[in-house]
PDB file of C-alpha atoms in Angstrom:
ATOM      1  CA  UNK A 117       8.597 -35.740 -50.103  1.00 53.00           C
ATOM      2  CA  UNK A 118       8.736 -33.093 -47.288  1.00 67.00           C
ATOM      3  CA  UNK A 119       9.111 -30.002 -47.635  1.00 80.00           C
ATOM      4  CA  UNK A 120      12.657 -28.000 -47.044  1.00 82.00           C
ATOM      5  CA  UNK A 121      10.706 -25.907 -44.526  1.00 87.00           C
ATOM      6  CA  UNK A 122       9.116 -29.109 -42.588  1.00 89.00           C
ATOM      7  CA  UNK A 123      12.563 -30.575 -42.577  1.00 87.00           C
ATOM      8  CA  UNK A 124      13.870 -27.403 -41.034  1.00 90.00           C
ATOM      9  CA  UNK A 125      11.366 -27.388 -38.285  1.00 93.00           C
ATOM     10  CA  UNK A 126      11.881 -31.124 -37.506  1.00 93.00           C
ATOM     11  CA  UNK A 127      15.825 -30.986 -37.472  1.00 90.00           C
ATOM     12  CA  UNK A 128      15.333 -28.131 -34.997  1.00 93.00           C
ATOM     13  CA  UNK A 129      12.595 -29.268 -32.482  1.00 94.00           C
ATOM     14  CA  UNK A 130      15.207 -32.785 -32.612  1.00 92.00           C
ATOM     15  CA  UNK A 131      17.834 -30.443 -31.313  1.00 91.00           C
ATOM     16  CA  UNK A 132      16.399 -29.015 -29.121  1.00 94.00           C
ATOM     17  CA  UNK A 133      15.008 -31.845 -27.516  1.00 93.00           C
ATOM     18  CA  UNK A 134      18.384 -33.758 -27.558  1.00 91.00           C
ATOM     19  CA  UNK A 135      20.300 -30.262 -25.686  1.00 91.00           C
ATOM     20  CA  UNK A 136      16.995 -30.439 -23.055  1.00 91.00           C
ATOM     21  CA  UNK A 137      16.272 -33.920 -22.538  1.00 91.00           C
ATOM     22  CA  UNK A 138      12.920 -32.142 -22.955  1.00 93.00           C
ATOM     23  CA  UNK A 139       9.625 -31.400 -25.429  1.00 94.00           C
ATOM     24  CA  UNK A 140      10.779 -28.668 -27.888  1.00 95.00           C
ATOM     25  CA  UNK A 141       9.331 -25.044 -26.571  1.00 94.00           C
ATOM     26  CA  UNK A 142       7.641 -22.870 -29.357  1.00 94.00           C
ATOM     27  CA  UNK A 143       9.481 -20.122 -27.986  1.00 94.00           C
ATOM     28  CA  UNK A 144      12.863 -21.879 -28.379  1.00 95.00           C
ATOM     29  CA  UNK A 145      11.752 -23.054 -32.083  1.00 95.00           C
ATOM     30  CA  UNK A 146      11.168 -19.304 -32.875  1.00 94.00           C
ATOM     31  CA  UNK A 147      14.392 -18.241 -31.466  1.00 94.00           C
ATOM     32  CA  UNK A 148      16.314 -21.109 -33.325  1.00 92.00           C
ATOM     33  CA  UNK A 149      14.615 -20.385 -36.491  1.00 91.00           C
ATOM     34  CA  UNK A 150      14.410 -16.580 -35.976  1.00 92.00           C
ATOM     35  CA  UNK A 151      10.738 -16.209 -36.846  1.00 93.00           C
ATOM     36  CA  UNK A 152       7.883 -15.903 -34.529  1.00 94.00           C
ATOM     37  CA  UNK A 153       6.277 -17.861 -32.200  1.00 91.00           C
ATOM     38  CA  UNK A 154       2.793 -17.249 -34.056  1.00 93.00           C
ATOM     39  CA  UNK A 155       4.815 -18.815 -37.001  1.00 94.00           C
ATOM     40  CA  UNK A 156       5.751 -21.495 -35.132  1.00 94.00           C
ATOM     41  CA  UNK A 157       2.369 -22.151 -33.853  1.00 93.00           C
ATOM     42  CA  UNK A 158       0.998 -22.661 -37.228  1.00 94.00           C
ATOM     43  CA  UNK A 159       3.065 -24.764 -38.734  1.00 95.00           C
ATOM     44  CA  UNK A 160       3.417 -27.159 -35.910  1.00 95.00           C
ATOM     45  CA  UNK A 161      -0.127 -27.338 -36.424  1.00 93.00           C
ATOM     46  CA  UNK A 162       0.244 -27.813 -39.609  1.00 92.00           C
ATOM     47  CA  UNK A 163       3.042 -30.810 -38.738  1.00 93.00           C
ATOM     48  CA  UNK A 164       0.545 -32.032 -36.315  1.00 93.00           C
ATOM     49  CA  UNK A 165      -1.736 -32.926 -38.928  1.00 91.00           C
ATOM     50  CA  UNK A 166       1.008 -34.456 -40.974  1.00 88.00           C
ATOM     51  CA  UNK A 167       1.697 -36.757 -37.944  1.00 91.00           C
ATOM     52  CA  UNK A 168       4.913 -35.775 -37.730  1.00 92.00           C
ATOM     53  CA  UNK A 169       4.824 -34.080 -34.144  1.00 94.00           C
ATOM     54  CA  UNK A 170       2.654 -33.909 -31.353  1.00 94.00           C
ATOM     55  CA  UNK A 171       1.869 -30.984 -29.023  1.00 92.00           C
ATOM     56  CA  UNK A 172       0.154 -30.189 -25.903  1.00 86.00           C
ATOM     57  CA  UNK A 173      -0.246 -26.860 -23.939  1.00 82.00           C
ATOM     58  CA  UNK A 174       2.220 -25.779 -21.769  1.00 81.00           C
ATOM     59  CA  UNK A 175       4.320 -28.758 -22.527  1.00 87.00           C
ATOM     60  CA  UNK A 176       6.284 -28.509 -26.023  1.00 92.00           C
ATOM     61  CA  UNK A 177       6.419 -30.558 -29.173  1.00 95.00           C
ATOM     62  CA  UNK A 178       7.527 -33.929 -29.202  1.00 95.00           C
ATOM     63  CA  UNK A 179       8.270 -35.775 -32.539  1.00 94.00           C
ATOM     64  CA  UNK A 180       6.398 -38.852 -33.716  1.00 93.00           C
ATOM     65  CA  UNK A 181       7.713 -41.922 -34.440  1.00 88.00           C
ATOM     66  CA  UNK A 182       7.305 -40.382 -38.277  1.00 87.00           C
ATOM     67  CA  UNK A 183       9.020 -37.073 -37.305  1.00 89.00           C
ATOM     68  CA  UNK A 184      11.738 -38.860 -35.849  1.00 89.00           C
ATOM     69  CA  UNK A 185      12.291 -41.200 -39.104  1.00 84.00           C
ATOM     70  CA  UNK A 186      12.250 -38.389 -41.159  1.00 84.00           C
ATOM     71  CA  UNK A 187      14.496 -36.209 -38.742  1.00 87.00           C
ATOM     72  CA  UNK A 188      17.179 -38.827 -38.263  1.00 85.00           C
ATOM     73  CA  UNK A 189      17.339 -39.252 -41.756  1.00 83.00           C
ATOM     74  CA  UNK A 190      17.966 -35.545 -42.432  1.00 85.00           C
ATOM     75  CA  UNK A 191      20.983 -36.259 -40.003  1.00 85.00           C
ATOM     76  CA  UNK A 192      22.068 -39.100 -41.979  1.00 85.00           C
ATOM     77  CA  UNK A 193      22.145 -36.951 -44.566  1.00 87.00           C
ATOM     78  CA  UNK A 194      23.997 -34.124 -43.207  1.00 88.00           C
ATOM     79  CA  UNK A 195      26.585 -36.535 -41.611  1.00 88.00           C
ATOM     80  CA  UNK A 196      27.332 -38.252 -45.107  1.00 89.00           C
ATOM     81  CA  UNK A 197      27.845 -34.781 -47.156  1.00 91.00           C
ATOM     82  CA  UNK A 198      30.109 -33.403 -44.504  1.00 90.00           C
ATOM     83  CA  UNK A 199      32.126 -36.421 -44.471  1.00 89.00           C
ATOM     84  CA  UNK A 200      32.434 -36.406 -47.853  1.00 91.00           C
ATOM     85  CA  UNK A 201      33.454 -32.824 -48.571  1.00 92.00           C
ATOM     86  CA  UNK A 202      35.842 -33.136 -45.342  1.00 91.00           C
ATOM     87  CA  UNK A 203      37.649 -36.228 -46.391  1.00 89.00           C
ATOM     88  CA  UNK A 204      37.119 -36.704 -49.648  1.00 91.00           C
ATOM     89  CA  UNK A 205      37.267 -32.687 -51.095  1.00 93.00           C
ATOM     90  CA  UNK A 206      39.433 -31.384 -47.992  1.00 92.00           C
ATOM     91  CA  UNK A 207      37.011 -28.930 -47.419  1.00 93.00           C
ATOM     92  CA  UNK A 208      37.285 -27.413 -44.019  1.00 92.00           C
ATOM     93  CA  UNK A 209      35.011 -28.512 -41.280  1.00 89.00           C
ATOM     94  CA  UNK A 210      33.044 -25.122 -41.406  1.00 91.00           C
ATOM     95  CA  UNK A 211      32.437 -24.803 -44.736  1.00 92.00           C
ATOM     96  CA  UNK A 212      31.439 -28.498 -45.426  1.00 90.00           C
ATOM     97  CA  UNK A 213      28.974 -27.789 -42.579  1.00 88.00           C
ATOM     98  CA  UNK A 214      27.505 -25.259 -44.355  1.00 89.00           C
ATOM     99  CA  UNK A 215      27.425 -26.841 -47.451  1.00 90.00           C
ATOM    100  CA  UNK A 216      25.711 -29.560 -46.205  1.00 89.00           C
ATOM    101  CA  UNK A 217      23.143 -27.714 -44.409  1.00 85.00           C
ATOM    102  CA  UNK A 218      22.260 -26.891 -47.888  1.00 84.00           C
ATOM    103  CA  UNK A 219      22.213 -29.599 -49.688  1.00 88.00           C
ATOM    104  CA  UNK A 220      20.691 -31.822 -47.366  1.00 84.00           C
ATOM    105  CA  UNK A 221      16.989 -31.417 -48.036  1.00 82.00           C
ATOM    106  CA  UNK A 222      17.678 -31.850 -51.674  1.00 81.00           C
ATOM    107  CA  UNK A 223      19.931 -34.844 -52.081  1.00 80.00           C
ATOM    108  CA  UNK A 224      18.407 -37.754 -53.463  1.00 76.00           C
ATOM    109  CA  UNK A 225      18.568 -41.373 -51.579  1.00 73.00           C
ATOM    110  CA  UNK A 226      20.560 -42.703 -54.493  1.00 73.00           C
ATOM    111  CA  UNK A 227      23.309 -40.183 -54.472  1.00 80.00           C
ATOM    112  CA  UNK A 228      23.600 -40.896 -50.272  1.00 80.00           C
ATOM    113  CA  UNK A 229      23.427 -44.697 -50.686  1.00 76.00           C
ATOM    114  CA  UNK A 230      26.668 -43.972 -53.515  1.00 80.00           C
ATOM    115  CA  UNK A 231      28.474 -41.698 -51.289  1.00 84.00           C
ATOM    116  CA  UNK A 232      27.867 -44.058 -48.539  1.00 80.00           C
ATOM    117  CA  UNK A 233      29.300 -47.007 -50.139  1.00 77.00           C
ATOM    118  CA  UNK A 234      32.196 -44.982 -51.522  1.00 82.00           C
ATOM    119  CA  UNK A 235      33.301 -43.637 -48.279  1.00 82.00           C
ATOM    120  CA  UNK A 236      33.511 -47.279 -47.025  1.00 75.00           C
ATOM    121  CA  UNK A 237      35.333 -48.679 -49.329  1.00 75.00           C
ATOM    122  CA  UNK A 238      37.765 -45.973 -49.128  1.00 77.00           C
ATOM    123  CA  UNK A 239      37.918 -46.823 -45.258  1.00 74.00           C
ATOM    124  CA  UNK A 240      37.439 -42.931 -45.197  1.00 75.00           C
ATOM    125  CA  UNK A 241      34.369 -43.420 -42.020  1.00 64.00           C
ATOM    126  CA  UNK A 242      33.490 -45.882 -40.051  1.00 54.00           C
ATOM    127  CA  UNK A 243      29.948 -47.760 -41.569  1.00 46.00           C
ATOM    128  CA  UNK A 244      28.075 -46.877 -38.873  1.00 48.00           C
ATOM    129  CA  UNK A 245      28.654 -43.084 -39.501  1.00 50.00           C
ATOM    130  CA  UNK A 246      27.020 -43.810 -43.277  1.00 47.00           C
ATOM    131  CA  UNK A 247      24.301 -46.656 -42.346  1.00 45.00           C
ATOM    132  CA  UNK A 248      22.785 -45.911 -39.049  1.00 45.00           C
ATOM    133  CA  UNK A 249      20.511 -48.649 -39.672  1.00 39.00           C
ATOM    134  CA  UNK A 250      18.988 -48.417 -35.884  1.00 36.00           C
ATOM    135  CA  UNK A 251      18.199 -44.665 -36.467  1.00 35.00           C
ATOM    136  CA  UNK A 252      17.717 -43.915 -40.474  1.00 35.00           C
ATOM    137  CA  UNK A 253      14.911 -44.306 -42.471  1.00 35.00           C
ATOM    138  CA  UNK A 254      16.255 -45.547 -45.459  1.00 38.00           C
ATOM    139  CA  UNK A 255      17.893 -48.749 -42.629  1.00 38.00           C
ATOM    140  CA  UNK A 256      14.724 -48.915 -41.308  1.00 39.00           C
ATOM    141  CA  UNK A 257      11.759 -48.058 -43.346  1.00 44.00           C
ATOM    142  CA  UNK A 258      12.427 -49.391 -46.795  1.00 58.00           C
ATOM    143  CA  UNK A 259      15.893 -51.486 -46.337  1.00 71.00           C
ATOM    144  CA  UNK A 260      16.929 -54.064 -43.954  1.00 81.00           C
ATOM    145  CA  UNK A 261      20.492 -55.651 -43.761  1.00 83.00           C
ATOM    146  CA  UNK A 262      20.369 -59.209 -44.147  1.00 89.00           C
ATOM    147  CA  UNK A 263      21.013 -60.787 -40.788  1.00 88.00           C
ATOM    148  CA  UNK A 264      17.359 -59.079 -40.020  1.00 88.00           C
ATOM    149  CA  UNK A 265      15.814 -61.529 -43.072  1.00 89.00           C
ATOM    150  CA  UNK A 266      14.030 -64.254 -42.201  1.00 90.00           C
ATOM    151  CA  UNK A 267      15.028 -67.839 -43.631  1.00 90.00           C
ATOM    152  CA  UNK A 268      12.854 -68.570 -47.230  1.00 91.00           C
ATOM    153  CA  UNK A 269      12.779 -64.617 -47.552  1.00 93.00           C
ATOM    154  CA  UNK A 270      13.418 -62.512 -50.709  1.00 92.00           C
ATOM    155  CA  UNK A 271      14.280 -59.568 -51.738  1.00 90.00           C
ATOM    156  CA  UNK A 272      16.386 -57.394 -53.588  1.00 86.00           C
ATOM    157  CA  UNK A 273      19.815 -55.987 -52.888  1.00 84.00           C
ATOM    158  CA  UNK A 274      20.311 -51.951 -52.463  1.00 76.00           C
ATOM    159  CA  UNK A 275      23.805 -51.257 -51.219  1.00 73.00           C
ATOM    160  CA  UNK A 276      26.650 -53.020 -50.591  1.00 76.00           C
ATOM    161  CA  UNK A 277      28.652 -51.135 -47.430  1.00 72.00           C
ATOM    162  CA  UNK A 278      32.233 -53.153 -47.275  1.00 75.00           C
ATOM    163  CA  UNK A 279      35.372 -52.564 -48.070  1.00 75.00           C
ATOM    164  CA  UNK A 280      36.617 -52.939 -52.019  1.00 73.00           C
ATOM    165  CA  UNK A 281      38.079 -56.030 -51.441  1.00 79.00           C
ATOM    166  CA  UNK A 282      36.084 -57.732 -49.694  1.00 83.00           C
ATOM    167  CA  UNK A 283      32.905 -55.846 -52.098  1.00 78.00           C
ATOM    168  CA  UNK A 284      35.013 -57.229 -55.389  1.00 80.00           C
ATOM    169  CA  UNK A 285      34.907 -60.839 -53.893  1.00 85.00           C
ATOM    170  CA  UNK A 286      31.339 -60.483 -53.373  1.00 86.00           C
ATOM    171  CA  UNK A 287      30.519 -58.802 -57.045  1.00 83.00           C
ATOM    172  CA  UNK A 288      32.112 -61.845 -58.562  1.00 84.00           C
ATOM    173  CA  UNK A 289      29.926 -63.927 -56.653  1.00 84.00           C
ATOM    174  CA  UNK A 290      27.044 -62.070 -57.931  1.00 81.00           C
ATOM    175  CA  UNK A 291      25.993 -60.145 -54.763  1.00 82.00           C
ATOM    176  CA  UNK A 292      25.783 -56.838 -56.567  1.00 78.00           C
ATOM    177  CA  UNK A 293      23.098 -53.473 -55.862  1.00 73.00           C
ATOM    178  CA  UNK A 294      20.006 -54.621 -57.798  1.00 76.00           C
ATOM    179  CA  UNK A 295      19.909 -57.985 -57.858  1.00 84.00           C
ATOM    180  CA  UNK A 296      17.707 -60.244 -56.316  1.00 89.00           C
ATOM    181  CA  UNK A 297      18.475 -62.583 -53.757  1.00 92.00           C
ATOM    182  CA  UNK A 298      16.652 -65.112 -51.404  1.00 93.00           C
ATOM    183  CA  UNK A 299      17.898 -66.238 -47.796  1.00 93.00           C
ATOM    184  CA  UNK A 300      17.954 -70.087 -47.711  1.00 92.00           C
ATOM    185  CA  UNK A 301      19.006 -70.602 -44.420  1.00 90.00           C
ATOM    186  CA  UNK A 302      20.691 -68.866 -41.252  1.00 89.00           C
ATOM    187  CA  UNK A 303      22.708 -70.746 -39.149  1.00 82.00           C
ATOM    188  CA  UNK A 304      23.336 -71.053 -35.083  1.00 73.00           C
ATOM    189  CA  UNK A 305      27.111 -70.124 -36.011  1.00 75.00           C
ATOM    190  CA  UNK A 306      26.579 -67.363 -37.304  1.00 80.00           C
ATOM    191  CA  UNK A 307      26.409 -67.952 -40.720  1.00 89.00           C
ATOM    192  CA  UNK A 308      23.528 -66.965 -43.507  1.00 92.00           C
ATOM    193  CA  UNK A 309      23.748 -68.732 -46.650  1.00 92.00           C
ATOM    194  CA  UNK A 310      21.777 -67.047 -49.560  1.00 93.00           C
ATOM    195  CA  UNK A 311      20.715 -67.757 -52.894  1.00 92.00           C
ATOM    196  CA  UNK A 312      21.899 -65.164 -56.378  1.00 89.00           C
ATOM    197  CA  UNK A 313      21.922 -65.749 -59.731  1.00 85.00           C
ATOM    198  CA  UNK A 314      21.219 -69.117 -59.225  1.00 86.00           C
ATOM    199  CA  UNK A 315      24.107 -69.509 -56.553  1.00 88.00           C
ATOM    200  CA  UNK A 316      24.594 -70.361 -52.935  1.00 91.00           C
ATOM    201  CA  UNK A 317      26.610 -68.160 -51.178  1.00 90.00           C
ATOM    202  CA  UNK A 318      27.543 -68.348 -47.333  1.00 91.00           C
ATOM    203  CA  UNK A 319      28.152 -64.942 -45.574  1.00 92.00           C
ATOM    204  CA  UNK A 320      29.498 -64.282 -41.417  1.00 90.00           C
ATOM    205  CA  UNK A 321      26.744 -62.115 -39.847  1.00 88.00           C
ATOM    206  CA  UNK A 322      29.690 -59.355 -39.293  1.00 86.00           C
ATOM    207  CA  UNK A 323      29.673 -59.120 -43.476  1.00 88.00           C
ATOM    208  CA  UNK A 324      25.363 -59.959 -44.263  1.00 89.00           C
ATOM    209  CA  UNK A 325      25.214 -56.856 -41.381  1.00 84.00           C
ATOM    210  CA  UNK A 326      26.307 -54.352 -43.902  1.00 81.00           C
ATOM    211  CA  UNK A 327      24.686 -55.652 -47.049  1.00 85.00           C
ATOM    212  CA  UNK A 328      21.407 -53.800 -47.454  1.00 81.00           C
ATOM    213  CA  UNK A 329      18.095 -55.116 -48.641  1.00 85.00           C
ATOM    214  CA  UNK A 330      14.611 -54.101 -49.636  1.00 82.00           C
ATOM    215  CA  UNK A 331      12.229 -57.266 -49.075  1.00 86.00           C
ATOM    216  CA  UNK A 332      10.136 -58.540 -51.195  1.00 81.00           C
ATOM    217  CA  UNK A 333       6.496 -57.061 -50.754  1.00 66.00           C
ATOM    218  CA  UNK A 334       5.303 -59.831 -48.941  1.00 57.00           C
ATOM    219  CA  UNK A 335       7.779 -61.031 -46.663  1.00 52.00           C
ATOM    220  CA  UNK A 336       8.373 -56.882 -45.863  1.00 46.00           C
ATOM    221  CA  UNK A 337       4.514 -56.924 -44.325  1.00 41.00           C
ATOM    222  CA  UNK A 338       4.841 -60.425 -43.017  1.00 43.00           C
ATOM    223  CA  UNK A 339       8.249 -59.374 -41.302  1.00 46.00           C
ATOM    224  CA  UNK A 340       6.193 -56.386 -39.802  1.00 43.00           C
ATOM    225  CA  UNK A 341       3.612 -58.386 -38.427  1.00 42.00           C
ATOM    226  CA  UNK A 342       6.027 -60.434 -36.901  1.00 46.00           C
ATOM    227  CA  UNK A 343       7.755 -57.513 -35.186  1.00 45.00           C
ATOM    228  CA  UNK A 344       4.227 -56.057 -34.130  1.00 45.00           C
ATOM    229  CA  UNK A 345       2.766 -59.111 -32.837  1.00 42.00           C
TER     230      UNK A 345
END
């Protein structure tokens, strides 16, 4: 787990390159941060050697493909607790923003993946503010939504992000967080039929796109051979 500090400098240099379209300037780290630059120089050293940025003289900080994992999933973060204390608490946009900026760097993946799922089914976001799964971590890293499975694939499920209804129907099929599940076929219309509990079940690729999987071991490094080769 990062440090709040390392998540600080990350979030920034992300900003920073997002307003400039450019590498992240120690100088403009320093001023964001309010520290200075020698700080700055040392710990994106220290980041360095983390892998989590690079740097070169005279041209600014650019995050790795690790710094940008963990930075987008900081955002994640932040969008999800502001969300939630704006529609859900009625907390006014400035406060929540505060708030979250707090409580960001210590919220735990299982509390996000809850108040993900709850602000769904309350139709209080839209899914793609809560899953990101082209940008976050947690989407990308460790879970996978089912239409990215493979046919003869397992693994288990992690979090359901639909609507109560249509998540009820679902449960009572047996397609519930924890349980495991194995894709038995995927279809050219658009159709994946899986295997829980000892039961087929046929999902539309616009529902298996928000249920959330971690693969099995081997089928997750066999699925990232496939995407590397």
């Amino acid at each position: 787990m990062y440090t709040e500090r390392t998540e600080e400098y990350l979030e920034t240099i992300q900003g920073l390159i997002t307003r400039t379209s450019s590498p992240a300037k120690n100088k403009d780290i320093a001023k964001e941060l309010e520290i200075s630059p020698a700080t700055v120089t040392e710990m994106i050293q220290r980041l360095s050697d983390e892998g989590l940025v690079t740097h070169a003289p005279y041209s600014g900080v650019e995050l790795t493909e690790a710094g940008i994992i963990q930075a987008n999933n900081l955002q994640r973060k932040h969008l999800v607790l502001k969300n939630f204390f704006t529609r859900v608490l009625d907390i006014n946009e400035e406060v929540a923003d505060h708030e979250a900026c707090a409580l960001e760097h210590v919220m735990s993946d299982v509390v996000l993946e809850r108040m993900c799922s709850y602000l769904a089914e309350k139709g209080l976001c839209d899914i793609s503010e809560t899953t990101l799964p082209s940008k976050c971590s947690l989407s990308r890293e460790h879970y996978i939504s089912l239409v990215e499975m493979n046919e003869k694939t397992k693994g288990k499920v992690v979090m359901v992000a639909l609507p109560k209804e249509t998540k009820d129907r679902l449960t009572s099929l047996g397609m519930v967080a924890g349980e495991d599940i194995e894709i038995k076929r995927k279809q050219k219309q658009g159709c994946i039929s899986i295997i829980t509990k000892g039961t087929e079940i046929a999902l539309g690729n616009e529902v298996a796109e928000k249920i959330f999987v971690k693969p099995a071991e081997n089928d997750h490094m066999q699925r990232r051979r496939g995407t590397n080769s």
